[in-house]
Coordinates of C-alpha atoms in Angstrom, one line a residue:
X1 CA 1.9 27.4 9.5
X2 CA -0.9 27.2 6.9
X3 CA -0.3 30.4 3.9
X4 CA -3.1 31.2 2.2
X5 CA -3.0 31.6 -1.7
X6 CA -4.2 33.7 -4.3
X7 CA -4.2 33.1 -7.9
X8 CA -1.1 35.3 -8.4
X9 CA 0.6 33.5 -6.0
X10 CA -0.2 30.4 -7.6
X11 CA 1.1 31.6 -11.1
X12 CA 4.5 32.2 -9.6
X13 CA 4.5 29.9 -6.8
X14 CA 7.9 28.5 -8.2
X15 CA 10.1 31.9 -8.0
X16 CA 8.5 32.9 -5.1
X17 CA 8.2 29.7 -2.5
X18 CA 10.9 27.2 -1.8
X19 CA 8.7 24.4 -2.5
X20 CA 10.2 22.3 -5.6
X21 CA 14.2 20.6 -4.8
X22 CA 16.6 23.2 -5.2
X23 CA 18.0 21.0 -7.5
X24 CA 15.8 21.9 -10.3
X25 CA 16.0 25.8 -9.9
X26 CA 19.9 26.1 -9.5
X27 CA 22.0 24.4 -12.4
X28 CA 25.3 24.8 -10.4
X29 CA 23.7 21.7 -9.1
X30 CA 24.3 20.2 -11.9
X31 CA 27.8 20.5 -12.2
X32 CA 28.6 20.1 -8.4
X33 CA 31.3 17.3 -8.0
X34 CA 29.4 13.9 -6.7
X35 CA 29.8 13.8 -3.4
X36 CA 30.4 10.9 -1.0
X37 CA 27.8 8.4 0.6
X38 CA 26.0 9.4 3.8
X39 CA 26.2 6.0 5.8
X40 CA 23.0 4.8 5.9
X41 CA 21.0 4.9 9.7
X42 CA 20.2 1.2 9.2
X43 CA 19.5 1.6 13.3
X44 CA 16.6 3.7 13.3
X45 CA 15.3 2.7 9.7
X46 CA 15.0 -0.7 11.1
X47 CA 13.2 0.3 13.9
X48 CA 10.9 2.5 11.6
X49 CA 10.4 -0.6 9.1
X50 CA 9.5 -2.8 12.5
X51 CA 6.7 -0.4 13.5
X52 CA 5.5 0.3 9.8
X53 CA 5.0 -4.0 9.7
X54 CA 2.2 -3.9 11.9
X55 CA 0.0 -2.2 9.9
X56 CA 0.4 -4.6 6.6
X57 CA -0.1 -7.2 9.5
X58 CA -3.1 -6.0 10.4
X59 CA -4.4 -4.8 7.6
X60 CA -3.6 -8.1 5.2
X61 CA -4.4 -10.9 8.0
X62 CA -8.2 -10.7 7.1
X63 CA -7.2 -11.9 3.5
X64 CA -7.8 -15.0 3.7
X65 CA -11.1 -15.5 5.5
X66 CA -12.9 -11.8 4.9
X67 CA -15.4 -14.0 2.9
X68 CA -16.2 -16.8 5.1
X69 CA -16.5 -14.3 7.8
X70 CA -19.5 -12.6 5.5
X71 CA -21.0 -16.1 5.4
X72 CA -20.7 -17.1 9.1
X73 CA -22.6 -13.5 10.0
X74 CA -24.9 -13.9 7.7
X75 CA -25.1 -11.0 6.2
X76 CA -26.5 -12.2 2.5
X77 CA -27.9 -15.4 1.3
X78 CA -26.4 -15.0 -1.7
X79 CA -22.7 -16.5 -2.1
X80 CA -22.3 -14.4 -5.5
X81 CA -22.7 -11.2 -2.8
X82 CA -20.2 -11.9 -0.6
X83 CA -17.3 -9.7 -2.7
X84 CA -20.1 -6.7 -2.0
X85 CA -20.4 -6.8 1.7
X86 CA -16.2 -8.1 1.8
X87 CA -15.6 -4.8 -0.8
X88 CA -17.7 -2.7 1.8
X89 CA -15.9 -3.4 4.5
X90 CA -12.7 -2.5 2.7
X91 CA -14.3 0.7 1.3
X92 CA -14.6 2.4 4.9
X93 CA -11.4 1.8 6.1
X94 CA -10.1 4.2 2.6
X95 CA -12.7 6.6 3.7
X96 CA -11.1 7.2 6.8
X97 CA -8.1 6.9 6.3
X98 CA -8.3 9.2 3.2
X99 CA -10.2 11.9 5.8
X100 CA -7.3 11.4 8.2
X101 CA -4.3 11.2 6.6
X102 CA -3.4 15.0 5.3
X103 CA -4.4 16.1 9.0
X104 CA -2.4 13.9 10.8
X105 CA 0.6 14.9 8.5
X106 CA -0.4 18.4 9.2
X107 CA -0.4 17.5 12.9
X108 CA 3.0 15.9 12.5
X109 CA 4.7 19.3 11.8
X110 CA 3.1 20.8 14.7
X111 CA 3.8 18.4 17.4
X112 CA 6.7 15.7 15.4
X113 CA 7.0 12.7 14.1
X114 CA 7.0 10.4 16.6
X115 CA 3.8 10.6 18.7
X116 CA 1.9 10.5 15.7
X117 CA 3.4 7.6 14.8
X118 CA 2.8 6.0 18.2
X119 CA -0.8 7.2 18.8
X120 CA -1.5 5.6 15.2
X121 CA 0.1 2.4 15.9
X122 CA -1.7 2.0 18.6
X123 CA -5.1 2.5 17.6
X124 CA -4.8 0.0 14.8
X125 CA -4.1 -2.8 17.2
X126 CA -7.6 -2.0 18.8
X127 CA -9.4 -1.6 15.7
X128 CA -7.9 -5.0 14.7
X129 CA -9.2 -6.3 18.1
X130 CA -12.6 -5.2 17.7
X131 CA -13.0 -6.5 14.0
X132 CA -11.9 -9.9 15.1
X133 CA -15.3 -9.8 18.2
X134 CA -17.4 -8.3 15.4
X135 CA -20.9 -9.9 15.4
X136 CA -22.5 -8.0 12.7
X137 CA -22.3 -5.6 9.6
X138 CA -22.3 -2.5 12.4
X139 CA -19.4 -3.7 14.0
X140 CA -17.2 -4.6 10.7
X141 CA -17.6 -1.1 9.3
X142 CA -17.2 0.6 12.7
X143 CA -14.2 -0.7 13.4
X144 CA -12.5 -0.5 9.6
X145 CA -13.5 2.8 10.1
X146 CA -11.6 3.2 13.0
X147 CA -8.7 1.6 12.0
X148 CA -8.3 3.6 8.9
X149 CA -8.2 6.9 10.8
X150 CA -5.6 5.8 13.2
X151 CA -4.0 3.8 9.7
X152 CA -3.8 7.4 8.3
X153 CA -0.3 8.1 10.4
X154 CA 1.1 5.8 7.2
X155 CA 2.3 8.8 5.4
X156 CA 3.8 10.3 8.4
X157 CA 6.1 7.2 8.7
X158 CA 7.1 7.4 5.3
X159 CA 8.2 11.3 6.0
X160 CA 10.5 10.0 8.8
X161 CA 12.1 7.3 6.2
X162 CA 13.1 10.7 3.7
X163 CA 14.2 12.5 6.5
X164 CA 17.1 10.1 7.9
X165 CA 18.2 9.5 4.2
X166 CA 19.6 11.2 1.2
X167 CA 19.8 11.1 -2.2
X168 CA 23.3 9.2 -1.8
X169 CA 21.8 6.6 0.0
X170 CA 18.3 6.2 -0.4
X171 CA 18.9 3.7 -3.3
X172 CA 19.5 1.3 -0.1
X173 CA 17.1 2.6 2.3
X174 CA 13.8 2.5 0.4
X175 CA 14.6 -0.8 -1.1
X176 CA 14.8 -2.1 2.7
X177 CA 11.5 -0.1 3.6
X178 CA 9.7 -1.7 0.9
X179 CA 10.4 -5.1 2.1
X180 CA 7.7 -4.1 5.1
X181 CA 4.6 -4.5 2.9
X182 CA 6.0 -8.0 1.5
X183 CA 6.7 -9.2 5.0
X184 CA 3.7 -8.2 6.3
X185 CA 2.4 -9.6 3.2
X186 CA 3.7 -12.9 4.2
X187 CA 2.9 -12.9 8.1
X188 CA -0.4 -11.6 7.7
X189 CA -2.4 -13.8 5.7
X190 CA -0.6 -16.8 7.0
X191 CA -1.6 -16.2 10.6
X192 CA -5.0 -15.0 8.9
X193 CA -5.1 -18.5 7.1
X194 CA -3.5 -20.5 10.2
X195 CA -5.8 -19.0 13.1
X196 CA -9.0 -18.6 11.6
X197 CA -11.8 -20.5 13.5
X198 CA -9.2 -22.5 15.5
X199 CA -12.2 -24.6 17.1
X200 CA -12.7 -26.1 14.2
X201 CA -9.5 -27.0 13.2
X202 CA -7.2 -27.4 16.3
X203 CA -10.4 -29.2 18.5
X204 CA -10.8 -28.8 22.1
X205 CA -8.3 -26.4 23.2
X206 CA -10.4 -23.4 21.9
X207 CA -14.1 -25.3 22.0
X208 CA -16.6 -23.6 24.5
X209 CA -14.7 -20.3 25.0
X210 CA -14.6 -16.5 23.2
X211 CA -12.5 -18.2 19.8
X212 CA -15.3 -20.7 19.6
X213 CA -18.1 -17.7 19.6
X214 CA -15.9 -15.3 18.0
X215 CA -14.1 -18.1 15.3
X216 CA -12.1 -14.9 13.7
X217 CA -10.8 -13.3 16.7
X218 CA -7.7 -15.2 16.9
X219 CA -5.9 -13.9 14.2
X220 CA -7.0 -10.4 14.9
X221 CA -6.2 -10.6 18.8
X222 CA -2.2 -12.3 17.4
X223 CA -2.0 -9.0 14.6
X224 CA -3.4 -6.7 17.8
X225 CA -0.4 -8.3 20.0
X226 CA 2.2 -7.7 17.3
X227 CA 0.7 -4.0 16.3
X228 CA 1.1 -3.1 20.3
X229 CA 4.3 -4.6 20.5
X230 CA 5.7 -2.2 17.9
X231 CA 4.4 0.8 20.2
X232 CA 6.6 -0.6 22.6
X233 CA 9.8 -0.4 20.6
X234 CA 8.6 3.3 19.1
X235 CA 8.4 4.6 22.6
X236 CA 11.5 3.1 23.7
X237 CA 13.8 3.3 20.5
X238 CA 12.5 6.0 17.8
X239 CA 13.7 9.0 17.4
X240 CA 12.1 12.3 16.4
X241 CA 13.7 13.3 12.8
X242 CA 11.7 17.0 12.3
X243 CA 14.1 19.3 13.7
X244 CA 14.5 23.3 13.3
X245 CA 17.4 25.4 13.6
X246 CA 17.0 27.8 15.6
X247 CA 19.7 31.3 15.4
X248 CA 22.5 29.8 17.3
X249 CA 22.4 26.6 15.2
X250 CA 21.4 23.8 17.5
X251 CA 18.5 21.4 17.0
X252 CA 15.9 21.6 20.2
X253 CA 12.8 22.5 19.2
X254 CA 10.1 21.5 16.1
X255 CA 10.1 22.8 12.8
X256 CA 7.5 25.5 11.8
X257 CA 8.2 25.8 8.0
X258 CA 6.5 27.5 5.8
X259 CA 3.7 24.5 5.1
X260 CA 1.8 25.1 1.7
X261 CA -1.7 24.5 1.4
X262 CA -3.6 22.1 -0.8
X263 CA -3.6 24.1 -3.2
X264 CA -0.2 25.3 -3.6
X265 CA 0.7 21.7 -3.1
X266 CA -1.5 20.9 -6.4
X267 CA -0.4 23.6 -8.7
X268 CA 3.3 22.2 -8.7
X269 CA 2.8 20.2 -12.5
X270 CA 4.8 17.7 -10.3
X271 CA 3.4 16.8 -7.6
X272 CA -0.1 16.9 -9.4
X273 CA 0.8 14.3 -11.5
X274 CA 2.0 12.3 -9.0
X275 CA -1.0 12.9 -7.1
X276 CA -3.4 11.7 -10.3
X277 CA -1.3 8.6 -10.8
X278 CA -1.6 7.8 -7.7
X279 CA -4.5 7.7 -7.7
X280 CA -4.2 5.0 -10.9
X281 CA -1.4 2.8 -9.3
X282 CA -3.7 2.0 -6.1
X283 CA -6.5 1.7 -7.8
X284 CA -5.0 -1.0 -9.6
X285 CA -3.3 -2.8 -6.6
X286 CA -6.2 -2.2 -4.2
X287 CA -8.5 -4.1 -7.1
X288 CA -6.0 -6.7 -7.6
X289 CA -5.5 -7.4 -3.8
X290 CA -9.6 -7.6 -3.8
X291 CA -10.5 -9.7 -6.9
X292 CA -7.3 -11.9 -6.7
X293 CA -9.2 -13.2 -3.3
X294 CA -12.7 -13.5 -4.8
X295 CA -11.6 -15.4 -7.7
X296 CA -9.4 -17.8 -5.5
X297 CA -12.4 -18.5 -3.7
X298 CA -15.3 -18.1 -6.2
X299 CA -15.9 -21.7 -7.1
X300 CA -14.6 -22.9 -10.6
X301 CA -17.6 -23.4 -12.2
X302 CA -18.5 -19.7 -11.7
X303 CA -14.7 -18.6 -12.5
X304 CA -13.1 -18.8 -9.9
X305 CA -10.3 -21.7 -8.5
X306 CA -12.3 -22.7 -5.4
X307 CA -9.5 -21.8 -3.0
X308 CA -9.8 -22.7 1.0
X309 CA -8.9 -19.9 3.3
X310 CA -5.7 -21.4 4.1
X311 CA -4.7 -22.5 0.4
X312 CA -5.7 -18.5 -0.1
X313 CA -3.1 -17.6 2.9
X314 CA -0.3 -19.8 1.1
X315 CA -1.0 -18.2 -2.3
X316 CA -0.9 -14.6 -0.5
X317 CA 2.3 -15.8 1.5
X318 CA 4.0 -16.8 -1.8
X319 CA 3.2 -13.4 -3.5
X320 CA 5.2 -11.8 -0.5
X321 CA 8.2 -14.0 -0.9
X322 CA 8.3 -13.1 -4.1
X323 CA 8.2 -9.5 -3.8
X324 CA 10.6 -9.4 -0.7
X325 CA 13.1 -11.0 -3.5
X326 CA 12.3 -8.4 -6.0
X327 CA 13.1 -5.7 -3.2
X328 CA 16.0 -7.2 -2.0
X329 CA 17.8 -8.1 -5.1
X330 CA 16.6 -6.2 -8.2
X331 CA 15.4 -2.9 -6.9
X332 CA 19.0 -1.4 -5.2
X333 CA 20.6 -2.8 -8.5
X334 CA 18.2 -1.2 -10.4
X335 CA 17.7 2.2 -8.6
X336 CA 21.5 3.0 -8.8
X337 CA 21.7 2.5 -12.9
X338 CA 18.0 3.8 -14.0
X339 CA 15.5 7.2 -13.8
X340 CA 13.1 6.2 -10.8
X341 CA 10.5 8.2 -13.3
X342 CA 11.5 5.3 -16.1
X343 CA 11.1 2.2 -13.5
X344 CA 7.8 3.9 -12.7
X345 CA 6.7 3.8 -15.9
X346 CA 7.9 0.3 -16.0
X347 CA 6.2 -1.4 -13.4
X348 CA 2.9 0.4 -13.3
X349 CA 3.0 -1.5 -17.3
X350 CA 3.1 -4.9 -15.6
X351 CA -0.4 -4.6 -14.6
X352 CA -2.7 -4.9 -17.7
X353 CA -0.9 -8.3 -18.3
X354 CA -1.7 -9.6 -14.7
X355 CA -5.4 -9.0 -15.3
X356 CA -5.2 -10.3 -19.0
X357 CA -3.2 -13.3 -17.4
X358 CA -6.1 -14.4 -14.6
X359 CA -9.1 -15.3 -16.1
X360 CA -6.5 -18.2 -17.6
X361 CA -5.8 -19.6 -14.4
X362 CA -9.5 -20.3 -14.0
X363 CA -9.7 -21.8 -18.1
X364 CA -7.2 -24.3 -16.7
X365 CA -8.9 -25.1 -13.9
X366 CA -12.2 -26.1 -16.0
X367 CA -10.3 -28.2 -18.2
X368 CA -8.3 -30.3 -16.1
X369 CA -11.4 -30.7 -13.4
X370 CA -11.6 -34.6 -12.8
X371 CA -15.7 -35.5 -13.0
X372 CA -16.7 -37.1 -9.5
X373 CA -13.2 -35.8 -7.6
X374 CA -13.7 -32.5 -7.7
X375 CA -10.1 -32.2 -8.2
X376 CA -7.8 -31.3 -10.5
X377 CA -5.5 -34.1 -12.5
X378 CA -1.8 -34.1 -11.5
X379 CA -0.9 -32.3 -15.1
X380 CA -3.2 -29.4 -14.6
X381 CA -2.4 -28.9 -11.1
X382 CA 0.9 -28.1 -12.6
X383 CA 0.1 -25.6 -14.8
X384 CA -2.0 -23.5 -12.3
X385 CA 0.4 -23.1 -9.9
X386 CA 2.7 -21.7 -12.5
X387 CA 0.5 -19.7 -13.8
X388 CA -0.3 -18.9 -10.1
X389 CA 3.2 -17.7 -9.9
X390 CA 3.7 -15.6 -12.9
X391 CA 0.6 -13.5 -12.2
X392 CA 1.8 -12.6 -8.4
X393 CA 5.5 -12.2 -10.0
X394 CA 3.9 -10.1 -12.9
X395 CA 1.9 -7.9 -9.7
X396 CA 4.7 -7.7 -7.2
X397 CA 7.1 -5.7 -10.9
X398 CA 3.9 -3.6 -10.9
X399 CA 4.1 -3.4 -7.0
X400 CA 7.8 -2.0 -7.3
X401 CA 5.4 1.6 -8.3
X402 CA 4.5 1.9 -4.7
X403 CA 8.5 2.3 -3.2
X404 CA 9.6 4.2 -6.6
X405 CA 6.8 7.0 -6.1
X406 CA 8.4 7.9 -2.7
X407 CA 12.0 8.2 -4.3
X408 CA 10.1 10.8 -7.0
X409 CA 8.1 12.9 -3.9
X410 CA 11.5 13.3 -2.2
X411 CA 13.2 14.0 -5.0
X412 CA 11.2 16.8 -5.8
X413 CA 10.6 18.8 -3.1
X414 CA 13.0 20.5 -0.8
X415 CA 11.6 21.4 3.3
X416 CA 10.4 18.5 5.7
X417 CA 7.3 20.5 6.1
X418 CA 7.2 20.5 2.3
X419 CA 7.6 16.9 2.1
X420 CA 5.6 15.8 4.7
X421 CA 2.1 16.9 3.8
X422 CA 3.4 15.6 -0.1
X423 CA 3.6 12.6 1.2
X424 CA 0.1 13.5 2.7
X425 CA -1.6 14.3 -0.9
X426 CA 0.0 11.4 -2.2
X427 CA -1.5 9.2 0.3
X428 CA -4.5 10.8 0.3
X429 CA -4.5 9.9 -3.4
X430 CA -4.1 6.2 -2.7
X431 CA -6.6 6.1 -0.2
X432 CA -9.2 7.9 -2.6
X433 CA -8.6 5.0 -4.6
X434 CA -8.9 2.5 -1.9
X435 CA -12.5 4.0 -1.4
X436 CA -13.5 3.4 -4.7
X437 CA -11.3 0.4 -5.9
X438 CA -12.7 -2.4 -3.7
X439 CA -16.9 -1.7 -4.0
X440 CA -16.5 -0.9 -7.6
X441 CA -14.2 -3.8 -8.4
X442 CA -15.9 -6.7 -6.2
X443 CA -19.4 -5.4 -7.3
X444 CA -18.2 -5.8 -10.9
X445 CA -17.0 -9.7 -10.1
X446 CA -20.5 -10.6 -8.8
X447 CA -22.5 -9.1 -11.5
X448 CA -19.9 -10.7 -14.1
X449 CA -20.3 -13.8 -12.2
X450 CA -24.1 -13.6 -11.8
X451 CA -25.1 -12.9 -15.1
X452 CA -22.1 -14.5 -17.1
X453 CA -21.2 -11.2 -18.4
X454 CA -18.0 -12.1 -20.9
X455 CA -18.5 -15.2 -20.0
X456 CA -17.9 -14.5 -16.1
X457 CA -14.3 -12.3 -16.9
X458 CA -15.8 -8.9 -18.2
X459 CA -14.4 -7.8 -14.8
X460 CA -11.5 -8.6 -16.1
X461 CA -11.9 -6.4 -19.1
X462 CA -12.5 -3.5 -17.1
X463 CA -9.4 -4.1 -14.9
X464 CA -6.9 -4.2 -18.4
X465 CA -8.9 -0.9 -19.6
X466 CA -8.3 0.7 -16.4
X467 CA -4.7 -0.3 -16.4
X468 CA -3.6 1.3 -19.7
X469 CA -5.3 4.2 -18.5
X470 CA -3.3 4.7 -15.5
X471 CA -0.4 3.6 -17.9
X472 CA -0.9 6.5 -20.0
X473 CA -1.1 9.0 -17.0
X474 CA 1.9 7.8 -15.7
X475 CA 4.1 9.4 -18.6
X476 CA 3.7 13.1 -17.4
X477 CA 5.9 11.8 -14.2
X478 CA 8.9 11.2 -16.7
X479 CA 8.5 14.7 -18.4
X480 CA 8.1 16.4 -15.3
X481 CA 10.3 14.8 -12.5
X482 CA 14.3 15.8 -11.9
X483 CA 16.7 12.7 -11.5
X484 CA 16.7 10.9 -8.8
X485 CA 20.4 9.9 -9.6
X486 CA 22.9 11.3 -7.8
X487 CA 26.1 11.0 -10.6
X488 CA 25.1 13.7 -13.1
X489 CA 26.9 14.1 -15.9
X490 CA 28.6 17.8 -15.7
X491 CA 26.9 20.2 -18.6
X492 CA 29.7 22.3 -21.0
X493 CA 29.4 25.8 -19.8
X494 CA 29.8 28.4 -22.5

């Protein structure tokens, strides 16, 4: 149930709703013995992170051949426009998905979890579909736009990872969810890469039928597949986590919290800054994820590395290996011994030196260019892929941001009704972001590009200004947030 609310009610919206953890109004809670471990429901969180992987499938698989898809519709002359149109497309997915998101996490409360979950499953695999039989500009912006709406049940999956966890074990649990976008970060742009115009490269087999006419609707029929498949283990294997007690204490119907509005939502100092940074941290990513691809394929002379779609796919692959380490090994170690506001702050610093970093990569690339080959010599070759490396190392730190912000919404508010439209805003912050990142960053590459502003890298100027910005936003969160630790020392009471 929506509550309306006045400004009064906002001025005191701390004594008088129940929407911050308890945590930071009672400081018995802070001398409270620490208590033991909830096992952790690796059952059902694997069976969330399975149906959360289709959507990274899905949504990442177009990677590495957005851009030749541009050029084989023919939608600009022009190669230095293809980030626009490929930055377009991306745009109206965020638009939807931004519209949808804080409804279907309203929804969620109403009806649960779980259908939500599978309806929005489900219509990404036929967005995905559709974009792969898409024969012209209509068609690739109709269907991102119907994948993001149906993409907008993201928040509500994240909702059902806080509610089967704690704050004794959530230092394994996130850490495991968080390996889904580096998986998918694998999976997709390698069968993106792999599949893409099969005619072409695997002969016959696929010559003269729908994958010859259609050269891009392998990869998106394979992610389809895979996203349906995952509606399939929902409906058989997940179970609904939102729950209310009802008088005599059992658990049979749906919760009908109190659910604050926007508004009340945004005048917690909290949750408002996590909101605006955000906003920041996606902006950043989505922009990376965007210009990373343009200058892998922009060609070197205009400062870029003149990437393939399947070299692009292996480079995209690797940055997912890396981060699945980083997720697997560094971030339960770390998440036990250190603030989750503090390795925030930490890895939303990493990204002013990945877009310092780039523009080096392509430096190296001019210098060791052998005249007549078109090739780089063995020596130089050698030094890009390391550098290669360090800049999606360097990313997937910053990356870490994206798991740690769900640890700080948890953390800080009490209800499941509560935390589920947070986890709304939040979202809805990140998709904001996704609107704006991709056109504005991509149109930026091509006029840098076109008129050799910086000499071709003032995009990457912008990126580094950008970054310290959302750098400096990001130190409310450590002013503001509770611990996320669950050993706190006991205060001396007078």
């Amino acid at each position: 149930m929506t509550v309306s609310c006045s400004d009064s009610d906002t001025s005191s919206l701390n004594e008088t709703t129940p929407l911050l953890n308890d945590a930071q109004h009672d400081p018995e809670d802070q001398d409270s013995p620490v208590k033991k471990a909830t096992p952790l429901p690796i059952a059902q969180l694997l069976i969330v992170c399975a149906i959360r992987l289709m959507d990274p499938i899905a949504f990442t698989q177009i990677f590495p051949y957005i851009n030749e898809f541009i050029a084989f519709l023919k939608l600009t002359d022009d190669p230095s426009q293809t980030g626009f149109y490929s930055g377009l497309v991306e745009s109206t997915f965020a638009v939807t998905q931004f519209l949808a998101i804080y409804q279907w996490s309203k929804l969620s409360n109403k009806i649960g979890r779980r259908p939500v979950i599978m309806v929005g499953t489900f219509g990404v695999a036929l967005s995905t579909m559709y974009f792969g039989l898409s024969s012209s500009l209509t068609d690739l912006l109709l269907s991102r736009a119907i994948g993001g709406i149906f993409g907008g049940t993201v928040s509500v999956v994240q909702s059902v990872v806080g509610e089967i966890t704690d704050a004794s074990n959530q230092a394994a649990a996130f850490p495991i969810y968080g390996l889904v976008w580096p998986i998918g970060g694998i999976t997709g742009p390698f069968i993106g890469g792999v599949l893409s115009n099969p005619a072409e490269k695997y002969g016959s087999i696929f010559q003269n039928s729908v994958f010859s006419r259609h050269p891009y609707f392998l990869p998106c029929l394979v992610a389809g597949i895979i996203a349906l498949s995952g509606v399939l283990i929902g409906y058989i294997y997940l179970e609904e986590t939102l729950r209310k007690k009802t008088r005599n204490g059992s658990q049979d119907s749906f919760i009908d919290d109190h659910e604050p509005s926007l508004r009340e939502l945004l005048s917690i100092p909290i949750i408002r800054a996590l909101s605006i940074s955000a906003f920041a941290l996606n902006f950043n990513g989505t922009a990376f994820d965007v210009l990373f691809v343009l200058f892998c394929y922009t060609p070197i002379k205009d400062g870029g590395l003149a990437f393939s779609p399947s070299t692009i796919g292996f480079t995209l692959s690797s940055s997912g290996l890396i981060s699945s380490a980083m997720q697997i090994f560094i971030m339960p170690v770390i998440l036990k011994r250190i603030e989750a506001s503090r390795i925030y702050n930490i890895s939303i610093a990493a990204w002013p030196i990945v877009f310092a970093i780039i523009p080096i990569l392509n430096v190296i690339a001019r210098h060791g260019l052998v005249e007549g080959t078109g090739n780089l010599d063995v020596w130089s070759n050698v030094k890009l892929w390391t550098g290669i490396l360090l800049v999606l190392a360097i990313s997937k730190v910053g990356g870490m941001a994206y798991s740690v912000s769900l640890i700080l919404t948890k953390s800080n508010v009490s209800t499941p009704a509560v935390f589920a439209v947070s986890n709304g805003v939040m979202s809805c912050s990140m998709s904001l972001a996704r609107i704006i990142s991709p056109a504005l960053a991509s149109s930026v590459f091509a006029l840098s590009v076109e008129y050799h502003l910086l000499g071709g890298y003032f995009w990457a100027l912008m990126m580094v200004c950008f970054c310290l910005l959302a750098c400096c936003l990001g130190r409310n969160i450590s002013r503001l947030s509770k611990s996320s630790l669950t050993h706190h020392k006991p205060q001396n009471r007078k």
